[in-house]
Coordinates of C-alpha atoms in Angstrom, one line a residue:
Chain A
M1467 CA 0.1 0.0 0.1
V1468 CA 1.1 3.6 -0.5
A1469 CA -0.4 6.2 1.6
P1470 CA 1.2 9.5 2.4
L1471 CA -0.1 11.8 5.1
M1472 CA -1.4 14.5 2.7
G1473 CA -4.2 16.9 2.6
L1474 CA -2.6 20.8 2.4
P1475 CA -1.1 20.0 -0.8
G1476 CA -4.6 19.4 -2.7
L1477 CA -5.2 23.1 -2.1
Q1478 CA -2.5 23.7 -4.9
M1479 CA -5.0 22.0 -7.4
I1480 CA -8.1 23.8 -6.5
H1481 CA -6.2 27.3 -5.9
K1482 CA -7.9 27.9 -2.5
S1483 CA -6.3 28.8 1.1
V1484 CA -5.7 26.9 4.1
K1485 CA -7.9 29.0 5.8
L1486 CA -11.0 28.3 3.6
G1487 CA -10.1 24.5 3.3
Q1488 CA -10.2 24.2 7.3
Q1489 CA -13.4 26.0 7.8
N1490 CA -15.5 25.0 4.8
S1491 CA -16.3 21.2 4.2
K1492 CA -17.0 21.5 0.6
I1493 CA -13.6 22.9 -0.1
H1494 CA -12.0 20.7 2.2
F1495 CA -13.5 17.6 0.3
Q1496 CA -12.7 19.1 -3.0
T1497 CA -9.1 19.4 -1.7
I1498 CA -8.7 15.7 -0.7
R1499 CA -10.7 14.4 -3.8
S1500 CA -8.2 16.3 -5.9
L1501 CA -5.5 14.2 -4.3
A1502 CA -7.4 11.0 -4.6
D1503 CA -8.4 11.4 -8.3
T1504 CA -4.9 12.4 -9.2
F1505 CA -2.7 10.3 -7.1
K1506 CA -5.2 7.4 -6.1
P1507 CA -3.6 6.7 -2.7
D1508 CA -4.7 3.7 -0.9
I1509 CA -5.8 5.8 2.1
V1510 CA -6.7 9.5 2.1
F1511 CA -6.5 11.8 5.0
P1512 CA -8.1 15.1 5.9
M1513 CA -5.9 18.3 6.3
M1514 CA -4.0 17.6 9.5
D1515 CA -5.7 20.1 11.9
L1516 CA -4.6 20.0 15.6
S1517 CA -6.8 22.8 16.5
V1518 CA -10.5 21.3 16.2
E1519 CA -10.9 19.8 19.5
A1520 CA -9.3 22.8 21.4
N1521 CA -11.3 25.2 19.5
A1522 CA -14.4 23.5 20.2
L1523 CA -13.5 23.6 23.9
G1524 CA -13.7 27.6 23.5
L1525 CA -10.0 28.1 22.9
P1526 CA -9.3 31.0 20.7
A1527 CA -7.7 29.7 17.2
L1528 CA -5.7 31.6 14.7
F1529 CA -6.5 31.1 10.9
P1530 CA -3.7 32.5 8.9
E1531 CA -4.3 32.3 5.2
G1532 CA -1.6 29.9 4.2
D1533 CA -1.0 27.7 7.5
A1534 CA -2.9 25.4 9.4
A1535 CA -4.9 26.9 12.2
S1536 CA -3.1 27.2 15.6
I1537 CA -4.3 27.6 19.1
R1538 CA -3.4 30.2 21.8
A1539 CA -2.9 28.4 25.0
I1540 CA -4.9 29.6 28.0
T1541 CA -4.5 29.1 32.0
V1542 CA -6.3 26.0 32.9
D1543 CA -8.5 27.3 36.0
A1544 CA -11.5 25.9 37.6
P1545 CA -14.1 27.8 35.3
F1546 CA -12.2 26.1 32.4
F1547 CA -12.7 22.5 33.9
R1548 CA -16.6 23.4 34.5
S1549 CA -17.0 24.6 31.0
V1550 CA -15.7 21.5 29.2
K1551 CA -17.8 19.3 31.2
T1552 CA -20.9 21.3 29.6
I1553 CA -19.5 21.6 26.0
D1554 CA -21.0 19.3 23.6
I1555 CA -18.3 18.8 21.0
G1556 CA -20.5 17.3 18.5
A1557 CA -22.3 20.3 18.2
D1558 CA -19.4 22.5 17.2
G1559 CA -19.5 24.0 13.9
R1560 CA -15.8 23.0 12.9
A1561 CA -16.0 19.5 14.4
R1562 CA -19.0 19.0 12.3
S1563 CA -17.5 20.3 9.2
Y1564 CA -14.6 17.9 9.5
A1565 CA -17.0 15.0 10.0
E1566 CA -19.0 16.2 6.9
T1567 CA -15.9 16.1 4.8
I1568 CA -15.4 12.4 5.8
R1569 CA -19.0 11.8 5.0
L1570 CA -18.6 13.5 1.5
L1571 CA -15.4 11.6 1.0
R1572 CA -16.7 8.3 2.0
E1573 CA -19.8 8.9 -0.3
H1574 CA -17.8 10.0 -3.4
L1575 CA -14.7 8.0 -3.4
P1576 CA -14.5 4.3 -4.5
G1577 CA -14.4 1.9 -1.8
S1578 CA -11.0 0.7 -2.5
I1579 CA -9.5 4.1 -1.0
R1580 CA -10.0 4.0 2.7
V1581 CA -11.0 7.2 4.1
G1582 CA -8.9 8.3 7.4
A1583 CA -9.8 10.8 10.2
Y1584 CA -7.6 12.5 12.8
I1585 CA -8.1 13.0 16.3
S1586 CA -5.7 14.7 18.9
A1587 CA -4.2 12.1 21.5
P1588 CA -5.1 13.2 25.0
Y1589 CA -1.7 14.6 25.9
T1590 CA -1.1 16.5 23.0
L1591 CA -4.7 18.2 23.5
A1592 CA -3.6 19.1 27.0
A1593 CA -0.4 20.6 25.7
Q1594 CA -2.3 22.5 23.2
I1595 CA -4.6 23.9 25.9
M1596 CA -1.8 24.7 28.5
G1597 CA 1.0 25.4 26.2
I1598 CA 3.6 22.9 25.4
S1599 CA 6.2 24.2 27.8
K1600 CA 3.8 24.4 30.7
A1601 CA 2.7 20.9 30.0
G1602 CA 6.4 19.7 29.9
L1603 CA 6.8 21.2 33.3
A1604 CA 3.7 20.1 34.6
V1605 CA 4.6 16.5 34.3
L1606 CA 7.3 17.0 36.6
M1607 CA 5.9 19.6 38.9
S1608 CA 2.0 19.1 39.0
P1609 CA 1.6 15.6 37.4
D1610 CA -1.9 15.1 39.1
K1611 CA -3.1 18.4 37.9
I1612 CA -2.0 17.7 34.2
K1613 CA -3.5 14.1 34.7
Q1614 CA -6.7 15.7 35.9
L1615 CA -7.0 17.6 32.6
I1616 CA -6.0 14.7 30.4
E1617 CA -8.8 12.4 32.0
L1618 CA -11.2 15.5 31.4
L1619 CA -10.4 15.5 27.6
V1620 CA -10.4 11.8 27.1
P1621 CA -14.3 11.7 26.6
V1622 CA -14.1 14.9 24.5
I1623 CA -11.8 13.0 22.0
R1624 CA -13.9 9.8 22.2
Q1625 CA -17.0 11.9 21.2
Y1626 CA -15.0 13.6 18.3
A1627 CA -13.7 10.3 17.0
S1628 CA -17.3 8.9 17.1
L1629 CA -18.4 11.7 15.2
Q1630 CA -16.2 11.0 12.5
I1631 CA -16.8 7.3 12.5
D1632 CA -20.4 7.9 12.3
A1633 CA -19.7 9.9 9.2
G1634 CA -17.9 7.3 7.7
A1635 CA -14.2 7.1 8.5
D1636 CA -12.8 3.7 7.8
L1637 CA -9.7 4.2 10.1
V1638 CA -8.5 6.8 12.7
C1639 CA -5.2 8.3 13.2
I1640 CA -4.4 9.7 16.7
L1641 CA -1.9 12.5 16.6
D1642 CA 0.6 12.9 19.6
P1643 CA 3.1 15.3 18.6
G1644 CA 3.5 16.5 22.0
A1645 CA 4.3 13.4 23.6
A1646 CA 7.5 13.1 21.6
L1647 CA 9.2 15.4 24.2
L1648 CA 8.6 13.1 27.0
N1649 CA 11.1 10.4 28.4
P1650 CA 9.7 6.9 28.2
G1651 CA 8.2 6.7 31.7
Q1652 CA 6.5 10.0 31.3
F1653 CA 5.3 8.8 27.7
D1654 CA 3.9 5.7 29.3
E1655 CA 2.2 7.7 32.2
F1656 CA 0.8 10.6 30.4
A1657 CA 0.5 9.6 27.0
V1658 CA 0.2 5.9 26.0
Q1659 CA -2.3 4.8 28.7
Y1660 CA -4.8 7.5 27.8
V1661 CA -4.5 6.5 23.8
A1662 CA -4.8 2.9 24.9
S1663 CA -8.1 3.9 26.6
I1664 CA -9.4 5.3 23.3
V1665 CA -8.4 2.5 21.1
P1666 CA -11.0 0.0 21.9
L1667 CA -13.8 2.5 21.0
L1668 CA -12.4 2.4 17.3
H1669 CA -11.9 -1.1 17.1
R1670 CA -15.4 -1.8 18.4
H1671 CA -16.6 0.1 15.5
R1672 CA -14.4 -1.9 13.3
V1673 CA -12.3 0.9 12.6
D1674 CA -8.6 0.8 12.2
S1675 CA -6.4 2.9 14.6
I1676 CA -3.0 4.6 13.7
Y1677 CA -0.6 6.2 16.4
H1678 CA 1.2 9.1 14.9
V1679 CA 4.1 10.8 16.7
C1680 CA 6.3 13.1 15.1
G1681 CA 10.0 13.5 15.4
N1682 CA 12.4 10.8 16.9
T1683 CA 10.4 8.0 18.5
M1684 CA 13.0 5.5 19.1
H1685 CA 12.8 5.6 22.7
V1686 CA 9.2 5.2 22.9
Y1687 CA 8.1 3.0 19.8
K1688 CA 7.6 -0.2 21.9
L1689 CA 5.4 1.9 24.1
M1690 CA 3.3 3.2 21.2
A1691 CA 3.0 -0.4 20.1
S1692 CA 1.7 -1.4 23.5
S1693 CA -1.2 0.8 22.9
G1694 CA -3.1 -1.7 20.9
V1695 CA -3.4 0.2 17.7
T1696 CA -3.3 -1.3 14.3
A1697 CA -0.4 0.8 13.0
L1698 CA 2.3 3.0 13.9
S1699 CA 2.9 6.1 11.7
L1700 CA 6.5 7.0 12.3
D1701 CA 8.6 10.0 11.2
S1702 CA 11.8 9.9 8.9
R1703 CA 15.3 8.9 9.2
E1704 CA 16.3 12.5 9.1
A1705 CA 14.2 12.9 12.5
G1706 CA 16.0 10.1 13.9
V1707 CA 13.8 7.2 13.4
N1708 CA 15.5 3.8 12.1
L1709 CA 12.3 2.0 10.7
T1710 CA 14.2 -1.2 9.8
E1711 CA 15.4 -1.6 13.5
I1712 CA 11.9 -1.0 14.6
A1713 CA 10.3 -3.5 12.2
E1714 CA 13.0 -6.2 13.4
K1715 CA 12.3 -5.6 17.1
L1716 CA 8.3 -5.3 16.9
N1717 CA 6.0 -8.1 16.4
D1718 CA 4.8 -8.2 12.7
D1719 CA 1.0 -8.1 13.6
I1720 CA 1.5 -4.2 13.9
I1721 CA 1.6 -2.1 10.7
L1722 CA 4.4 0.1 10.2
M1723 CA 3.7 3.3 8.1
G1724 CA 6.6 5.9 7.1
N1725 CA 8.8 7.4 6.7
L1726 CA 9.9 9.4 3.7
D1727 CA 11.4 13.0 4.9
P1728 CA 8.5 15.3 4.2
S1729 CA 10.4 18.6 4.3
G1730 CA 14.2 17.8 3.1
T1731 CA 13.1 15.2 0.3
L1732 CA 9.2 15.6 -0.7
L1733 CA 9.0 19.6 -0.1
Q1734 CA 12.6 20.7 -0.8
G1735 CA 14.1 17.9 -3.1
N1736 CA 13.3 17.2 -6.8
E1737 CA 11.8 14.1 -8.5
V1738 CA 14.9 12.3 -9.0
Q1739 CA 15.8 12.6 -5.3
V1740 CA 12.2 11.6 -4.3
R1741 CA 12.3 8.4 -6.7
H1742 CA 15.9 7.7 -5.3
E1743 CA 14.6 7.9 -1.5
V1744 CA 11.5 6.0 -2.0
N1745 CA 13.7 3.2 -3.8
R1746 CA 16.2 3.3 -0.8
L1747 CA 13.4 3.0 1.8
L1748 CA 11.7 0.2 -0.2
A1749 CA 14.8 -1.8 -0.7
E1750 CA 15.1 -1.6 3.2
M1751 CA 11.5 -2.2 4.2
G1752 CA 9.9 -4.0 1.2
K1753 CA 10.9 -7.3 2.8
F1754 CA 8.4 -6.6 5.7
H1755 CA 4.9 -7.6 4.9
N1756 CA 3.5 -5.3 7.5
F1757 CA 5.0 -2.1 5.9
I1758 CA 2.9 0.7 4.3
L1759 CA 5.1 3.4 2.3
S1760 CA 4.1 6.7 3.7
S1761 CA 5.6 10.0 4.4
G1762 CA 7.1 10.7 8.0
C1763 CA 4.9 13.4 8.8
D1764 CA 2.0 15.6 7.1
L1765 CA 3.1 17.0 3.7
P1766 CA 3.4 20.8 3.6
K1767 CA 1.0 22.7 1.3
N1768 CA 3.6 23.8 -1.1
T1769 CA 5.1 20.1 -1.5
P1770 CA 5.6 20.0 -5.4
L1771 CA 2.9 17.9 -6.9
A1772 CA 5.5 16.4 -9.4
N1773 CA 7.3 15.0 -6.1
I1774 CA 4.0 13.4 -4.9
K1775 CA 3.7 11.9 -8.3
A1776 CA 7.2 10.6 -8.2
F1777 CA 6.6 9.3 -4.7
M1778 CA 3.4 7.4 -5.8
E1779 CA 4.6 6.1 -9.0
T1780 CA 7.9 4.6 -7.5
G1781 CA 5.9 3.3 -4.7
R1782 CA 3.5 1.7 -7.0
K1783 CA 5.8 0.3 -9.3
Y1784 CA 7.5 -1.4 -6.3
H1785 CA 4.4 -2.7 -5.1
Y1786 CA 3.1 -4.2 -8.2
N1787 CA 6.5 -5.8 -8.8
S1788 CA 6.5 -7.4 -5.3
Chain B
M1257 CA 32.5 25.9 52.1
M1258 CA 32.0 28.3 49.1
N1259 CA 33.1 25.6 46.8
E1260 CA 30.7 23.1 48.1
K1261 CA 27.8 25.6 47.8
L1262 CA 28.8 26.2 44.3
K1263 CA 28.7 22.4 43.7
L1264 CA 25.5 22.1 45.2
L1265 CA 24.0 25.1 43.2
A1266 CA 25.3 23.3 39.9
I1267 CA 23.3 20.1 41.1
C1268 CA 20.1 22.2 41.7
I1269 CA 20.4 23.7 38.1
E1270 CA 21.1 20.1 36.6
R1271 CA 18.2 18.7 38.7
G1272 CA 15.8 21.5 38.4
K1273 CA 15.5 22.5 41.9
V1274 CA 14.1 25.9 41.8
D1275 CA 13.7 27.0 45.6
S1276 CA 13.0 25.4 49.1
Q1277 CA 9.2 25.8 48.2
T1278 CA 9.2 23.6 45.1
S1279 CA 8.5 19.9 45.5
Y1280 CA 10.4 18.8 42.6
P1281 CA 12.6 16.8 42.6
P1282 CA 11.1 14.7 45.3
D1283 CA 14.5 13.6 46.8
M1284 CA 15.2 17.2 47.3
Q1285 CA 12.1 18.3 49.0
G1286 CA 12.6 20.9 51.8
Q1287 CA 16.1 21.7 50.8
S1288 CA 17.5 24.9 49.6
G1289 CA 17.2 25.6 45.9
A1290 CA 18.9 27.5 43.1
S1291 CA 17.4 30.8 44.2
E1292 CA 18.5 30.5 48.0
L1293 CA 21.9 29.2 47.2
T1294 CA 22.5 32.0 44.7
R1295 CA 21.4 34.7 47.1
E1296 CA 23.6 33.2 50.0
L1297 CA 26.7 33.1 47.6
L1298 CA 26.2 36.7 46.7
D1299 CA 25.8 37.5 50.4
E1300 CA 29.1 35.8 50.9
D1301 CA 30.7 38.1 48.4
V1302 CA 31.3 35.3 46.0
D1303 CA 32.1 37.0 42.4
P1304 CA 28.9 36.7 40.4
N1305 CA 31.1 35.7 37.3
D1306 CA 32.2 32.6 39.3
I1307 CA 28.5 31.9 40.3
L1308 CA 27.7 32.1 36.6
A1309 CA 30.8 29.9 35.4
K1310 CA 31.2 27.6 38.2
A1311 CA 27.6 26.6 38.9
L1312 CA 25.0 27.8 36.4
M1313 CA 26.9 27.1 33.2
V1314 CA 28.1 23.8 35.0
G1315 CA 24.6 22.6 35.8
M1316 CA 23.2 23.6 32.5
Q1317 CA 26.1 21.9 30.6
R1318 CA 25.6 18.8 32.4
I1319 CA 21.6 18.5 31.7
G1320 CA 22.5 19.8 28.1
D1321 CA 24.9 16.9 27.6
K1322 CA 22.4 14.4 29.1
F1323 CA 19.8 15.9 26.7
G1324 CA 22.3 15.4 23.9
N1325 CA 22.8 11.7 24.5
G1326 CA 19.3 10.7 25.4
Q1327 CA 19.5 10.5 29.0
A1328 CA 17.4 13.8 29.5
F1329 CA 14.2 15.1 27.9
I1330 CA 12.6 18.3 27.2
P1331 CA 10.8 18.5 30.6
D1332 CA 14.3 18.2 32.3
L1333 CA 15.7 21.0 30.5
L1334 CA 12.6 23.2 31.1
I1335 CA 12.9 22.6 34.8
A1336 CA 16.6 23.2 34.7
A1337 CA 16.0 26.4 32.9
K1338 CA 13.5 27.4 35.6
A1339 CA 16.1 26.9 38.1
M1340 CA 18.7 28.7 36.1
Y1341 CA 16.4 31.7 35.8
A1342 CA 15.6 31.6 39.4
A1343 CA 19.3 32.1 40.1
M1344 CA 19.8 34.5 37.2
A1345 CA 17.2 36.9 38.8
H1346 CA 19.7 37.4 41.7
L1347 CA 22.5 37.9 39.4
K1348 CA 20.8 40.3 36.9
P1349 CA 21.7 43.6 38.8
Y1350 CA 25.5 42.5 38.4
F1351 CA 25.1 42.1 34.7
D1352 CA 23.1 45.4 34.5
S1353 CA 26.0 47.3 36.2
G1354 CA 28.8 45.7 34.4
A1355 CA 30.1 43.8 37.4
A1356 CA 29.6 40.5 35.6
R1357 CA 30.1 40.0 31.9
H1358 CA 28.3 37.9 29.1
K1359 CA 30.2 36.1 26.5
G1360 CA 28.3 37.6 23.9
T1361 CA 24.9 38.7 22.4
I1362 CA 22.6 36.7 20.2
I1363 CA 19.3 38.1 18.9
L1364 CA 16.8 35.3 18.9
G1365 CA 13.3 35.0 17.3
T1366 CA 11.0 32.9 15.6
V1367 CA 10.5 34.1 12.0
A1368 CA 7.7 35.9 10.6
G1369 CA 4.5 34.0 10.2
D1370 CA 5.4 31.3 12.9
L1371 CA 4.1 31.5 16.4
H1372 CA 5.8 28.3 17.7
D1373 CA 8.2 29.2 20.3
I1374 CA 9.4 26.1 22.4
G1375 CA 12.6 25.6 20.1
K1376 CA 13.5 29.1 20.3
N1377 CA 12.8 29.3 24.0
L1378 CA 15.0 26.0 24.4
V1379 CA 18.0 27.8 22.9
R1380 CA 17.5 31.0 24.9
M1381 CA 17.6 29.0 28.1
V1382 CA 20.8 27.1 27.1
M1383 CA 22.6 30.2 25.8
E1384 CA 21.7 32.4 28.9
G1385 CA 22.8 29.2 31.1
D1386 CA 26.1 29.2 29.1
G1387 CA 26.8 32.9 30.0
W1388 CA 25.4 34.4 26.7
K1389 CA 23.3 37.5 26.6
V1390 CA 20.0 36.7 24.7
I1391 CA 17.6 39.2 23.2
D1392 CA 14.5 37.5 22.5
L1393 CA 12.5 39.2 20.1
G1394 CA 9.7 36.5 20.3
T1395 CA 7.6 34.8 17.7
N1396 CA 6.4 36.1 14.3
V1397 CA 9.2 38.4 13.9
S1398 CA 9.8 40.4 10.8
A1399 CA 13.2 41.1 9.0
E1400 CA 12.8 44.6 9.8
K1401 CA 12.6 43.9 13.6
F1402 CA 15.6 41.6 13.3
V1403 CA 17.6 44.3 11.5
D1404 CA 16.4 47.0 13.8
S1405 CA 17.8 44.8 16.8
V1406 CA 21.2 44.2 15.0
R1407 CA 21.5 47.9 14.4
S1408 CA 20.8 48.6 18.2
N1409 CA 23.2 45.8 19.3
P1410 CA 26.4 45.9 17.2
G1411 CA 28.6 43.0 17.3
S1412 CA 25.5 40.7 18.2
M1413 CA 24.6 37.4 16.3
V1414 CA 21.3 36.4 15.1
G1415 CA 19.3 33.2 15.6
L1416 CA 16.4 32.4 13.5
S1417 CA 13.9 29.6 14.4
A1418 CA 11.0 28.2 12.6
L1419 CA 8.8 25.0 13.0
L1420 CA 6.8 25.1 9.6
T1421 CA 7.9 24.6 6.4
T1422 CA 6.0 27.3 5.1
T1423 CA 7.7 29.9 7.3
M1424 CA 11.2 28.5 7.3
L1425 CA 11.2 30.1 3.7
N1426 CA 11.3 33.4 5.3
M1427 CA 14.6 32.8 6.7
G1428 CA 16.2 33.5 3.6
P1429 CA 15.0 37.0 3.0
I1430 CA 15.7 37.9 6.8
T1431 CA 19.3 36.4 6.6
Q1432 CA 19.8 38.7 3.3
K1433 CA 18.7 41.7 5.0
V1434 CA 20.5 41.2 8.2
K1435 CA 23.8 40.7 5.9
E1436 CA 23.0 43.7 3.9
L1437 CA 23.3 45.7 7.2
N1438 CA 26.5 44.0 8.1
A1439 CA 28.1 41.1 6.2
E1440 CA 30.2 40.2 9.2
T1441 CA 27.0 39.4 11.3
K1442 CA 26.5 35.7 12.1
V1443 CA 23.3 34.2 11.2
F1444 CA 22.3 30.9 12.6
V1445 CA 19.4 28.8 12.0
G1446 CA 17.5 25.9 13.6
G1447 CA 14.1 24.1 13.5
A1448 CA 12.5 20.8 13.0
P1449 CA 12.3 21.0 9.1
L1450 CA 15.7 22.6 8.5
S1451 CA 18.8 20.9 7.2
Q1452 CA 22.5 22.0 6.4
Q1453 CA 21.4 22.0 2.7
F1454 CA 18.7 24.7 3.5
C1455 CA 21.2 26.7 5.6
D1456 CA 23.7 26.9 2.8
K1457 CA 21.1 27.6 0.2
I1458 CA 19.9 30.9 2.0
G1459 CA 23.5 31.9 3.0
A1460 CA 23.2 31.6 6.8
D1461 CA 26.4 30.9 8.8
G1462 CA 25.4 27.6 10.6
Y1463 CA 22.5 25.1 11.1
F1464 CA 22.2 23.4 14.6
P1465 CA 19.8 20.7 15.2
D1466 CA 19.8 21.4 18.9
P1467 CA 20.8 24.1 21.3
Q1468 CA 24.0 22.4 22.7
S1469 CA 25.6 22.1 19.3
L1470 CA 25.2 25.9 18.8
V1471 CA 26.7 26.5 22.2
R1472 CA 29.5 24.1 21.5
H1473 CA 30.3 25.6 18.2
L1474 CA 30.3 29.3 19.8
N1475 CA 32.5 28.2 22.5
T1476 CA 35.0 26.6 20.2
K1477 CA 34.9 29.1 17.6
P1478 CA 34.1 32.4 19.3
N1479 CA 32.4 35.0 17.2

């Protein structure tokens, strides 16, 4: 299978801004459909957006024209805790817009293309809300306080996942970039156990689960696998990830997705470099039957479409020959 | 006695013991922290330069090395920096009066369009802990702001940070404008999507994947 994490580059084909794409389900659908029609990946993903859940919980979001929305952190206090308990994320306009995008994709794309959805992992959502530095300090200085917040957020994330599953998502990718900063003990305590509490909900709906952590995950990949997910999505060799070593050390009942460098190769490289890197990766990983060719992380908006074509073609050629 | 206290202060920095009120680390609960020890050392007329060089820099260097070889993680750096800042608050008047000296000055900022600050903040912490003066321009910083700051702080270096692949492209024009003002001004770049290749392409003087490698470079090849 070939399934890069890509959503934003589709905006090049329909000539719309990120801001519009992330706020309008029809434009969002057109963006992803353009990518699906042109490149025919085995899985499509929406535009990666870590702001949806936090924004739905009342945090201010910024919507720059050319970049993904981002969240302004707040001070987490008693009124915030009270408000989270009363907010119905299922009624939020942006959350519903993402679910509607999923619905349109499932309705219009062939069944051979699986439709993915994204949710934020609990620790990462807490870090979005508190600010990433404050969350990092909290795991040392006030662990009970941040756990209280994380536990408050788990039902919210489950609800957002259910909304997208009900809309037709075939799989859900759990995004946990904030947790890459933690040591293995902290990762286990503050990140993975809460991800593991969400995974059974997905599987109960016969939806596959992917756990994506950006950056170097060599210190935590075994813990990631212990969450019970179907697949791990791992960052590039340039970020420090040795995918071959991981494939050799983990059981082959977990799928491994990765891990071409989204920035150095796919954004800044040329077609020749992309083909070379895909061939290198496949030469290393092609022997593992549990491997899916993907990008190490989300593809930036301006990733040259010719590079994506080269990625898909090279991957497909190998796939068909193997 | 003084040397013992300096050693203890270095341990407080390394392990993130901010003051006697903080409960972290659990095995140092109730003990004096970086804040109290620095105050005591100053009251004993210890040279602030010695406090910086023999305790703060030592502690930050140790935690930086541990971070570099995977024995420490971002929360450890953050808490060490918190302890370091608690100590620095007592030293600030001596730096302001000229009684204590920095190694040099770096102007830091996350480039225009980018609101992410953790990478830039980590560089700031490690550099301040190593005795450098840091002028932090914050996030979403335009080329004009960097140029104005270089003009106001002759002899300073510039550090540009970006997390986004879209905003890292703004590093090129910023570097160019800084160099137009003074070609001798060193411009260093860092951030998750960057590479040495990108650094070379935009004409910057160095790419560093982590704060420690920047500090090591500056200490071996002073500006």
